Coordinates of C-alpha atoms and ligand atoms in Angstrom, one line a residue:
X1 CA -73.7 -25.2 -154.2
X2 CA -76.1 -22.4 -154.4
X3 CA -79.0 -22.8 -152.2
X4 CA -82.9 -23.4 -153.8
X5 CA -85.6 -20.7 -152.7
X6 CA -89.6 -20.7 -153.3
X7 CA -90.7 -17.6 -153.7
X8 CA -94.2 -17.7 -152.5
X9 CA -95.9 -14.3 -154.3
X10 CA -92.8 -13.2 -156.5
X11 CA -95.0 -10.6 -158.3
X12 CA -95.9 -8.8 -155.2
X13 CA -93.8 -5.8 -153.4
X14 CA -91.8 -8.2 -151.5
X15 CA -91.6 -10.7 -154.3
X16 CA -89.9 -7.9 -156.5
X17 CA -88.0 -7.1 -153.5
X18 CA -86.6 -11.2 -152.6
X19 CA -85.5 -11.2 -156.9
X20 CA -83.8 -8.6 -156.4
X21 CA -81.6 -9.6 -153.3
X22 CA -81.0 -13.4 -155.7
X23 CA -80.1 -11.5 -158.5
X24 CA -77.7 -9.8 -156.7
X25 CA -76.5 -13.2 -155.5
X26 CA -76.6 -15.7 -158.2
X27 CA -73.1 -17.7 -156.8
X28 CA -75.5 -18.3 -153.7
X29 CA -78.8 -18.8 -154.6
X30 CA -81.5 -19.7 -157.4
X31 CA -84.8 -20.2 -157.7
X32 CA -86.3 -23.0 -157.6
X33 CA -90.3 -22.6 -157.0
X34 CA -92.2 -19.3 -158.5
X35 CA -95.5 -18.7 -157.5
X36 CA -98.5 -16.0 -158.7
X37 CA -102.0 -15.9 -158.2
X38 CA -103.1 -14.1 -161.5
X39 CA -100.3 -11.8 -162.8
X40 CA -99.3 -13.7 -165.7
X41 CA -97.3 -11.5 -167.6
X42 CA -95.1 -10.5 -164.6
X43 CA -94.9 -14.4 -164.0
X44 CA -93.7 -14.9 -167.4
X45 CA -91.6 -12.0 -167.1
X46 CA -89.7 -13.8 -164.0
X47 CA -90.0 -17.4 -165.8
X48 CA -88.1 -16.0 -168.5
X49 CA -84.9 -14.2 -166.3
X50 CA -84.6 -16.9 -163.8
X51 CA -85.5 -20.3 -165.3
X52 CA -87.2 -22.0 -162.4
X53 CA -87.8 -25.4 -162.3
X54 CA -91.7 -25.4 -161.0
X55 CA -94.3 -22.7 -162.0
X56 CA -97.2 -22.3 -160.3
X57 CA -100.2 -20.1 -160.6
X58 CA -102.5 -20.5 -157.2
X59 CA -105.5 -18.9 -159.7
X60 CA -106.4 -21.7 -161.7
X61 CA -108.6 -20.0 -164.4
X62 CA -105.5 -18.3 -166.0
X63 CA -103.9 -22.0 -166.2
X64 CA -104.3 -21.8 -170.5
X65 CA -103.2 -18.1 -170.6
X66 CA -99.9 -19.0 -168.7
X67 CA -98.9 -22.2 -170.6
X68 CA -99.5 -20.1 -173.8
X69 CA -97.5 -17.3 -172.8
X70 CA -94.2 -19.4 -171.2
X71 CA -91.0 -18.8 -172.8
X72 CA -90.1 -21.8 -175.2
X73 CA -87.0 -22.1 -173.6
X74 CA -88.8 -23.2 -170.1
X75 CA -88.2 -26.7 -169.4
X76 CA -89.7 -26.9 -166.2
X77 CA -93.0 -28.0 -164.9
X78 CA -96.2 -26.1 -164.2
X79 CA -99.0 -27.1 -161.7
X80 CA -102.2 -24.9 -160.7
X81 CA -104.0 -24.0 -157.0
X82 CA -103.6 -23.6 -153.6
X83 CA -102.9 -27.1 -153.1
X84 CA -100.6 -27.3 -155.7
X85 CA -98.1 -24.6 -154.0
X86 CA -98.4 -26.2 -150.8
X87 CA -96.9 -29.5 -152.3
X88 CA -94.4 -27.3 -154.1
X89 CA -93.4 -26.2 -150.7
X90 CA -92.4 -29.4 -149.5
X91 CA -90.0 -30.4 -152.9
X92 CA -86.3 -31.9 -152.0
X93 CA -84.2 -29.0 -153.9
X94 CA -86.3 -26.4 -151.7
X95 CA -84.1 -25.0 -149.2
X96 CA -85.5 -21.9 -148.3
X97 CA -89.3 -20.4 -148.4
X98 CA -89.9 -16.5 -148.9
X99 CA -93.9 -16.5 -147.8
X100 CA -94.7 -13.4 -149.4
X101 CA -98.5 -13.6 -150.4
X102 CA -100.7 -11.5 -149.0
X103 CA -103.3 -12.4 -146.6
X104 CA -105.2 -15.3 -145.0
X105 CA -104.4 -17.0 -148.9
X106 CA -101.2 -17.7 -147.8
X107 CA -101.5 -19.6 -144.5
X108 CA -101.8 -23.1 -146.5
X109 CA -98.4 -22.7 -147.9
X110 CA -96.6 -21.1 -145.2
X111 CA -97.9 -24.0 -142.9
X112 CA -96.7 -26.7 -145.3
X113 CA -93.1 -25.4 -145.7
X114 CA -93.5 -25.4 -141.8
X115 CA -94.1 -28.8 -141.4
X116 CA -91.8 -29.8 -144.0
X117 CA -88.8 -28.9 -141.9
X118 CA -88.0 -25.7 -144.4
X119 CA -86.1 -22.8 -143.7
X120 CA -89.2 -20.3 -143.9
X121 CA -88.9 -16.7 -144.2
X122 CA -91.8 -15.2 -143.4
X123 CA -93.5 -12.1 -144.8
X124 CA -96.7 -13.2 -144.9
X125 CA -97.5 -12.3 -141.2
X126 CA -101.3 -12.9 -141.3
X127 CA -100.6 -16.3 -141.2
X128 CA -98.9 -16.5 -138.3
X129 CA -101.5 -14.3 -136.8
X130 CA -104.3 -16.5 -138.0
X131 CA -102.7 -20.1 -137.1
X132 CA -99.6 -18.7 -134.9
X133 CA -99.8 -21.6 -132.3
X134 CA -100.4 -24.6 -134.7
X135 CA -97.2 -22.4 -136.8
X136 CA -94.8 -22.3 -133.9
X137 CA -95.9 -26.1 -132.3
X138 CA -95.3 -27.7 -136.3
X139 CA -91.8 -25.8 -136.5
X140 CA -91.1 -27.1 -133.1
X141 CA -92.4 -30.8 -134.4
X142 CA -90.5 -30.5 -137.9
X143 CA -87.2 -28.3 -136.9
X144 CA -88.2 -25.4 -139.0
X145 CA -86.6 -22.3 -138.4
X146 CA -88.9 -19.2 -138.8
X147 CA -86.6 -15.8 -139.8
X148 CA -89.0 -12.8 -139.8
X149 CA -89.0 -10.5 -143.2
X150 CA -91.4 -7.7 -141.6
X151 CA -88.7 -5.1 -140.8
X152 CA -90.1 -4.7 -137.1
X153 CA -89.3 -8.6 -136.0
X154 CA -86.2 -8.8 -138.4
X155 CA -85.0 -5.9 -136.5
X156 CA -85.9 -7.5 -133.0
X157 CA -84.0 -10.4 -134.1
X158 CA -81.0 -8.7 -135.4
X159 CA -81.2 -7.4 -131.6
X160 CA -81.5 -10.7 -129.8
X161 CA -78.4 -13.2 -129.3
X162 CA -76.7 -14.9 -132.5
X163 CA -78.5 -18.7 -132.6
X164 CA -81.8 -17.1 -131.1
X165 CA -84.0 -19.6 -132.4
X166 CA -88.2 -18.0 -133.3
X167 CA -90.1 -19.6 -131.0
X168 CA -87.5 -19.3 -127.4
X169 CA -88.2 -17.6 -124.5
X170 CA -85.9 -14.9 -124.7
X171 CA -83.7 -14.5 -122.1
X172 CA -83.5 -11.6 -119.8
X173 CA -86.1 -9.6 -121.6
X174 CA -87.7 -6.5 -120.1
X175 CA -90.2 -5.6 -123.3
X176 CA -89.8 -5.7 -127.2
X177 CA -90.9 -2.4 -128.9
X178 CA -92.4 -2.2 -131.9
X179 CA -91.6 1.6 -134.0
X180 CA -94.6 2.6 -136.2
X181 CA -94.6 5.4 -139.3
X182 CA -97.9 6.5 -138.2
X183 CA -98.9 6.6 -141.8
X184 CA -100.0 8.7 -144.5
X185 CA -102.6 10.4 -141.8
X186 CA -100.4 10.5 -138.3
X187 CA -101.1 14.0 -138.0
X188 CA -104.7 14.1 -140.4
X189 CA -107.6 15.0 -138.5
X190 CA -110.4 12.6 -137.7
X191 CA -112.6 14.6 -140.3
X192 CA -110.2 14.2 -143.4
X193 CA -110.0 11.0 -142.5
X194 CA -113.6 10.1 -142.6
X195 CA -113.4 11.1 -146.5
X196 CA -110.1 9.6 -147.4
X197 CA -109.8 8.2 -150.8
X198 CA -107.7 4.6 -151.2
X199 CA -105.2 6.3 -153.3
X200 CA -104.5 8.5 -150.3
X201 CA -104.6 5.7 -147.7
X202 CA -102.3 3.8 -150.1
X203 CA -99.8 6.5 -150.1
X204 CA -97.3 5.6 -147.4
X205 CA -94.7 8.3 -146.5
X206 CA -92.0 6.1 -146.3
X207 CA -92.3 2.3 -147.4
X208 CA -93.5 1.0 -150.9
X209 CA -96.0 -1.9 -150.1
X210 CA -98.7 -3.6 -151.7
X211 CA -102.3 -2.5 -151.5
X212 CA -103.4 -4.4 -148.4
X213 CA -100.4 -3.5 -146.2
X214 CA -100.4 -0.1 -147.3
X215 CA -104.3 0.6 -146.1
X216 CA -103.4 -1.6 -142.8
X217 CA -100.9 1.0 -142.2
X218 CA -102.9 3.8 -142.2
X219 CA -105.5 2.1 -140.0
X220 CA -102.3 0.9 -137.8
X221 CA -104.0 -2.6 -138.3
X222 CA -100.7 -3.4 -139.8
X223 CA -99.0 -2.7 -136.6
X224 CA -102.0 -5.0 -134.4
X225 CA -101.2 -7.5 -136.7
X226 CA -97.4 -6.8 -136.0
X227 CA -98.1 -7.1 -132.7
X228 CA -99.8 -10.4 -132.7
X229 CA -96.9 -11.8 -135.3
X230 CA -94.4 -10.5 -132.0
X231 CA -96.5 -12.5 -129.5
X232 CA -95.8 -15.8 -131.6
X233 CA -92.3 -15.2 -133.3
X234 CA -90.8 -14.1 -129.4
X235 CA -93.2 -16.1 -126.9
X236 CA -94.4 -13.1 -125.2
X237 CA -97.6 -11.2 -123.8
X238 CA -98.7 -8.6 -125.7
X239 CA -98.4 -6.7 -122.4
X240 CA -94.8 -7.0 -122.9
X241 CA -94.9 -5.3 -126.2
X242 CA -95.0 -1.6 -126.7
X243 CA -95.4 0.5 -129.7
X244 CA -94.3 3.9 -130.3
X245 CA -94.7 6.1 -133.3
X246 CA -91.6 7.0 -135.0
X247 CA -92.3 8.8 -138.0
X248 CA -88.6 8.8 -139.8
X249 CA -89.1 4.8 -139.8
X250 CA -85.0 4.7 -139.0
X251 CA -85.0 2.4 -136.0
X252 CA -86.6 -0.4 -137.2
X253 CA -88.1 -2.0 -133.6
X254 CA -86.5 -2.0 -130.3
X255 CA -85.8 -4.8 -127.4
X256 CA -85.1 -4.1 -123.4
X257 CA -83.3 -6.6 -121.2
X258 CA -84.2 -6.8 -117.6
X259 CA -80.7 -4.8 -117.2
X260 CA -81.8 -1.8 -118.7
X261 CA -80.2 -2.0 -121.7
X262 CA -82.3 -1.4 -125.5
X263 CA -80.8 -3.1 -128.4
X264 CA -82.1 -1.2 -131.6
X265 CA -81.8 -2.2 -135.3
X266 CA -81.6 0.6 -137.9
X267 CA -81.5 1.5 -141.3
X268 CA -82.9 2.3 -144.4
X269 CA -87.0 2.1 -144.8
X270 CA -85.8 -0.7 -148.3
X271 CA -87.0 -4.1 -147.5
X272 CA -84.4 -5.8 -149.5
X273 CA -82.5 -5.2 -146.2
X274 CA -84.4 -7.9 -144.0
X275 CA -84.6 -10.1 -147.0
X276 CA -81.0 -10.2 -147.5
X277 CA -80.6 -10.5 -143.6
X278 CA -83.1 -13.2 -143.7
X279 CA -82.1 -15.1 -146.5
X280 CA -78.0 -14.7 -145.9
X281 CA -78.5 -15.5 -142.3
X282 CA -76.4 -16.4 -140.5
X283 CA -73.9 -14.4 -143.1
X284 CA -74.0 -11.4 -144.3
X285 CA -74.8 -10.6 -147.8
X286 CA -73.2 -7.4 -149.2
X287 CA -76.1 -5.1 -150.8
X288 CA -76.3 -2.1 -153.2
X289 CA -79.0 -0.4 -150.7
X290 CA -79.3 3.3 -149.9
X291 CA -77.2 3.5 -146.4
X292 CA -78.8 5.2 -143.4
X293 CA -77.2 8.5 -142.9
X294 CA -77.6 9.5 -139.2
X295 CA -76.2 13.2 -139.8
X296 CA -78.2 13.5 -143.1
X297 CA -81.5 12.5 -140.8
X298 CA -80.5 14.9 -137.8
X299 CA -83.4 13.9 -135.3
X300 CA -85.4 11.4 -134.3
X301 CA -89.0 11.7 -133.3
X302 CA -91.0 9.2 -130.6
X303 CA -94.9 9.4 -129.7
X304 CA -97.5 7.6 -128.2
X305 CA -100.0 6.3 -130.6
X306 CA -103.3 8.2 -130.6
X307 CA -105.5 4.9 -129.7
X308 CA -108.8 7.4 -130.5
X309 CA -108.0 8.5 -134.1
X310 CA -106.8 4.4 -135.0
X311 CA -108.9 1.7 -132.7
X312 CA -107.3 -0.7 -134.8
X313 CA -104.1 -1.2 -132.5
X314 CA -106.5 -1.4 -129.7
X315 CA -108.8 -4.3 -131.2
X316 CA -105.5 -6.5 -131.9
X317 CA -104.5 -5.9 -128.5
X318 CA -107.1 -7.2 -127.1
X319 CA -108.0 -10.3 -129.6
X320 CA -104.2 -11.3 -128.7
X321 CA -105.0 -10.9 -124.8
X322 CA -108.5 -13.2 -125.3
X323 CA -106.7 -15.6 -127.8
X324 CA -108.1 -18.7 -129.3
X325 CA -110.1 -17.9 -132.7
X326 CA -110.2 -13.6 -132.1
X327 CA -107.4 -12.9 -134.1
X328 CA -108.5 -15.2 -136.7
X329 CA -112.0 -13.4 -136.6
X330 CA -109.5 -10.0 -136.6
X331 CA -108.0 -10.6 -139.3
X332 CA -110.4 -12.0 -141.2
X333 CA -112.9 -9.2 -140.6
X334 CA -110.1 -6.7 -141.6
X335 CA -109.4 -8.3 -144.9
X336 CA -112.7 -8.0 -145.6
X337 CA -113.2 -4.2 -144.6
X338 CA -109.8 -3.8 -146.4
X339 CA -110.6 -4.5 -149.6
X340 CA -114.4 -3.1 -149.5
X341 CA -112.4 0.3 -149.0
X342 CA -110.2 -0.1 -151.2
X343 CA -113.2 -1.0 -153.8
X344 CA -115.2 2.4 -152.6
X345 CA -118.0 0.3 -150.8
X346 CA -117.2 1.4 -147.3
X347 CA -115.2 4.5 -145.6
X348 CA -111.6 4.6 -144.3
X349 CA -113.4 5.1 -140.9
X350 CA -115.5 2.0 -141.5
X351 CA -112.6 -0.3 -141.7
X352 CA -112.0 -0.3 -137.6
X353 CA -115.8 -0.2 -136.8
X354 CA -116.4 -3.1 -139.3
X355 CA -113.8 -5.4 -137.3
X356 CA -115.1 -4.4 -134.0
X357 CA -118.7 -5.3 -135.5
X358 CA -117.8 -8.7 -136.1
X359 CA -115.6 -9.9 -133.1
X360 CA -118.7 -8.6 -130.9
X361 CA -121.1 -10.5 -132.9
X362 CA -119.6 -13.9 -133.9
X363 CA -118.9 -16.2 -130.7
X364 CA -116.0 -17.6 -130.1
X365 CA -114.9 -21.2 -131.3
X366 CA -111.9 -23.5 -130.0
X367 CA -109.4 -24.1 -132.5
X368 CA -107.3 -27.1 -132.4
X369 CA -106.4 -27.5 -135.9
X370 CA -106.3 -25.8 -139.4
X371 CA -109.1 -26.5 -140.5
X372 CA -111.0 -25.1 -137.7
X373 CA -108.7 -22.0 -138.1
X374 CA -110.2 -21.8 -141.8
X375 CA -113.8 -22.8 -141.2
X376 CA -113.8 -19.5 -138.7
X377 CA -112.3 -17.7 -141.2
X378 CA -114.8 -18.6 -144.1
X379 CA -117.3 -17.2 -141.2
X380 CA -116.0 -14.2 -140.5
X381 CA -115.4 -13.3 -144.1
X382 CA -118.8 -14.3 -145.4
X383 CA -120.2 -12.1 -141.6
X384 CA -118.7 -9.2 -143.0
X385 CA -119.6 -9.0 -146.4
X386 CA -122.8 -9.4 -145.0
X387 CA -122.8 -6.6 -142.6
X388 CA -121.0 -4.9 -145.7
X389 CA -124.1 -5.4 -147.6
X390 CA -126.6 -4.3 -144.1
X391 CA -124.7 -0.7 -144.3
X392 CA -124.9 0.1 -148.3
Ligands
NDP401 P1 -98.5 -7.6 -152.8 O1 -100.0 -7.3 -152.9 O2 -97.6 -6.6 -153.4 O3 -98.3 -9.0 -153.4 C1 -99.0 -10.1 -153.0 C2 -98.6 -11.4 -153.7 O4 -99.5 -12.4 -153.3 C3 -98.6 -11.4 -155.2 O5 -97.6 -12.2 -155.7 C4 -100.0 -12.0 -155.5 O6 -100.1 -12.6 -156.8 C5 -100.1 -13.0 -154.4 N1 -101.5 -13.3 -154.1 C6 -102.5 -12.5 -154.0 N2 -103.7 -13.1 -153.7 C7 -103.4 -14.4 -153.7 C8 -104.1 -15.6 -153.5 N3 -105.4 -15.6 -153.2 N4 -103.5 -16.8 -153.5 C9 -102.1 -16.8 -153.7 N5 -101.4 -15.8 -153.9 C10 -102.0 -14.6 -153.9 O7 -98.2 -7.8 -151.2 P2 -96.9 -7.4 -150.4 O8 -95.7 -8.0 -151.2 O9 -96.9 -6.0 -150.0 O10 -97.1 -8.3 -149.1 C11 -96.9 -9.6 -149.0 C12 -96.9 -10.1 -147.6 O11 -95.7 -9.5 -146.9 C13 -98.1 -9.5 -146.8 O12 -98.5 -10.5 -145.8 C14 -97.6 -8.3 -146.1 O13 -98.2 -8.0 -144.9 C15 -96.1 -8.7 -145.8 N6 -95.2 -7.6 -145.7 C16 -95.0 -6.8 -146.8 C17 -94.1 -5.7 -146.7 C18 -93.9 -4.8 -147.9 O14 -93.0 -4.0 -147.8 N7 -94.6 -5.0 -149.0 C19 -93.4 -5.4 -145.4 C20 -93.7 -6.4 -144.4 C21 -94.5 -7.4 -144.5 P3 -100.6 -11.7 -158.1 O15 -99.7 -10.6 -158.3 O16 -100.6 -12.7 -159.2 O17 -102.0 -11.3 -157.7
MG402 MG1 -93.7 -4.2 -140.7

């Protein structure tokens, strides 16, 4: 029997990336859920090749555009909003979860296939970084089992022991190491930086990525978030965690045992790789992938990050070390400042400062259950719009 998959965010770079790996394997899986938040036509698109049986668009105001555009032949059902996916989550033929939306918007969903018990691969990593202790105590609660889709924790848990379950204290470990591109501006000077254009900061040297990830990346935001996503996923300090620039993106992340041995994971930079880990797991799925070669590559480069030129790996460092609601108001504030660059109202260099701004400025607030995680994150967000606003 094949096994049923939402796809949380199909039309999105991972989305694209998760069909693939099922159309690839059709005698093992199918899809069951689809999810979009406005691209209707790529929706319909994916309606039409893989016949779900549930449809849902998380943007209600295109609900009459999408039942007018749905392929005849679709016999299945269609439902509308954020709450709507997170019930979609929890449906009986639902075996597996791919949380591939981007941002804070997916943290409702995510949580829900959590607590229903769900096999949950997770891309969306700003969820766990927003609500990563109420994540990990629910899986606990419901028997969940987290696998990791960002390449950095896949790899780390390709490297740890086979039944390692997300969550465990890992035995015998010395310190995880996360490897970072360094960008489209690891070796940019601060100036050019200051004028840098989205389509520039969008242009990643080695991964293809949606919008959001792709600036986060050259702000190394992406990897503080990483890092915060490690804390949770592993059960360690972020003092345990090291991150190293590695600008031919071939070893994927790193772990040391107390023994002084480092496991690494390699391959190519094609994230249909953790995907197919991830949703084969604990097989292996055979994939038509470009294979790493190590002679083609020749060398492999490692540096320390340069902390002055990106503050951003600095400022999740130390919202993971105070805990509580910081990385919610970090990532928050970043989505923010993400998406004011990318719509030419603020400066590359303003992203960083803009975050900084906020987690000096709004105290901090316990958190004990979702909804306290989103009322500080309707705070933050409308904070730095305003501060947004203070600056043009
Ligand atoms: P994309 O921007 O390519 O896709 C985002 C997806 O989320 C789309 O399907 C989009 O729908 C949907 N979406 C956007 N806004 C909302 C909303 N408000 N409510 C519900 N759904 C929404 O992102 P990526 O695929 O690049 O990234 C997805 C996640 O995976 C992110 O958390 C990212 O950090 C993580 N990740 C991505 C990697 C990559 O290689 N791309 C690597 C590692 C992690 P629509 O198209 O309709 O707007
Ligand atoms: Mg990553």
């Amino acid at each position: 029997m094949t096994r049923g998959v939402a796809l949380f965010g199909a039309t999105g770079s991972i989305g694209e990336s998760t069909l693939s790996v099922i159309r690839a394997h059709p005698e093992r899986f199918h899809l069951d859920v689809v999810s979009a938040h406005a691209s209707i036509e790529k929706l319909v698109r994916i309606v039409d090749e893989f016949q779900p049986k549930h449809v849902v668009l998380t943007d209600p105001a295109g609900a009459d555009e999408l039942l007018a555009q749905l392929p005849h032949h679709f016999k299945g059902s269609v439902s509308f909003g954020e709450a709507a996916l997170a019930e979609a989550a929890t449906g009986a033929d639902v075996d597996v979860v791919m949380a591939a939306i981007v941002g804070g918007a997916g943290l409702l969903s995510t949580y829900a296939a959590v607590k229903a018990g769900k096999v949950v691969c997770l891309a969306n990593k700003e969820s766990l970084v927003m609500g990563g202790e109420l994540m990990m105590q629910a899986a606990k609660a419901s028997g969940a089992s987290l696998i990791p889709i960002d390449s950095e924790h896949n790899a780390i848990f390709q490297c740890l022991p086979m039944g390692y379950a997300a969550g465990e204290e890992i035995a015998g470990l010395r310190q995880l190491i996360l490897t970072c591109s360094g960008g489209p501006f690891r070796t940019a000077t601060t100036a050019s930086m200051q004028s840098a254009t989205p389509a520039e900061a969008i242009a990643h040297p080695n991964w293809s990525m949606g919008q959001k990830i792709s600036v986060d990346s050259a702000t190394l935001m992406n990897k503080g978030l990483e890092l915060i996503e490690a804390t949770h996923l592993f059960q360690v300090d972020q003092s345990a965690i090291e991150v190293v620039i590695h600008p031919e993106s071939a070893i994927h992340s790193m772990v040391e045992y107390a023994d002084g041995s480092m496991l690494a994971q390699l391959g190519s930079a094609d994230m249909r790789i953790p995907i197919a880990h991830a949703l084969g797991y604990p097989e292996r799925l055979a994939m038509d992938v470009e294979r790493l070669s190590l002679s083609a590559l020749g060398s492999m480069h490692f540096d320390p990050v340069d902390h002055e030129k990106f503050p951003a790996l600095g400022l999740a460092r130390a919202a993971s070390e105070a805990g509580g609601d910081r990385p919610v108001v970090l990532n928050a504030a970043n989505e923010i400042a993400v998406d004011a660059f990318l719509h030419a109202r603020i400066g590359f260099m303003d992203i960083s400062p803009l975050v900084d701004q906020c987690l000096n400025q709004i105290a901090s607030q316990p958190i004990s259950c979702l909804e306290d995680v989103l009322t500080i994150d309707r705070i933050v967000r409308q904070t730095a719009v305003e501060l947004i606003g203070e600056r043009a």
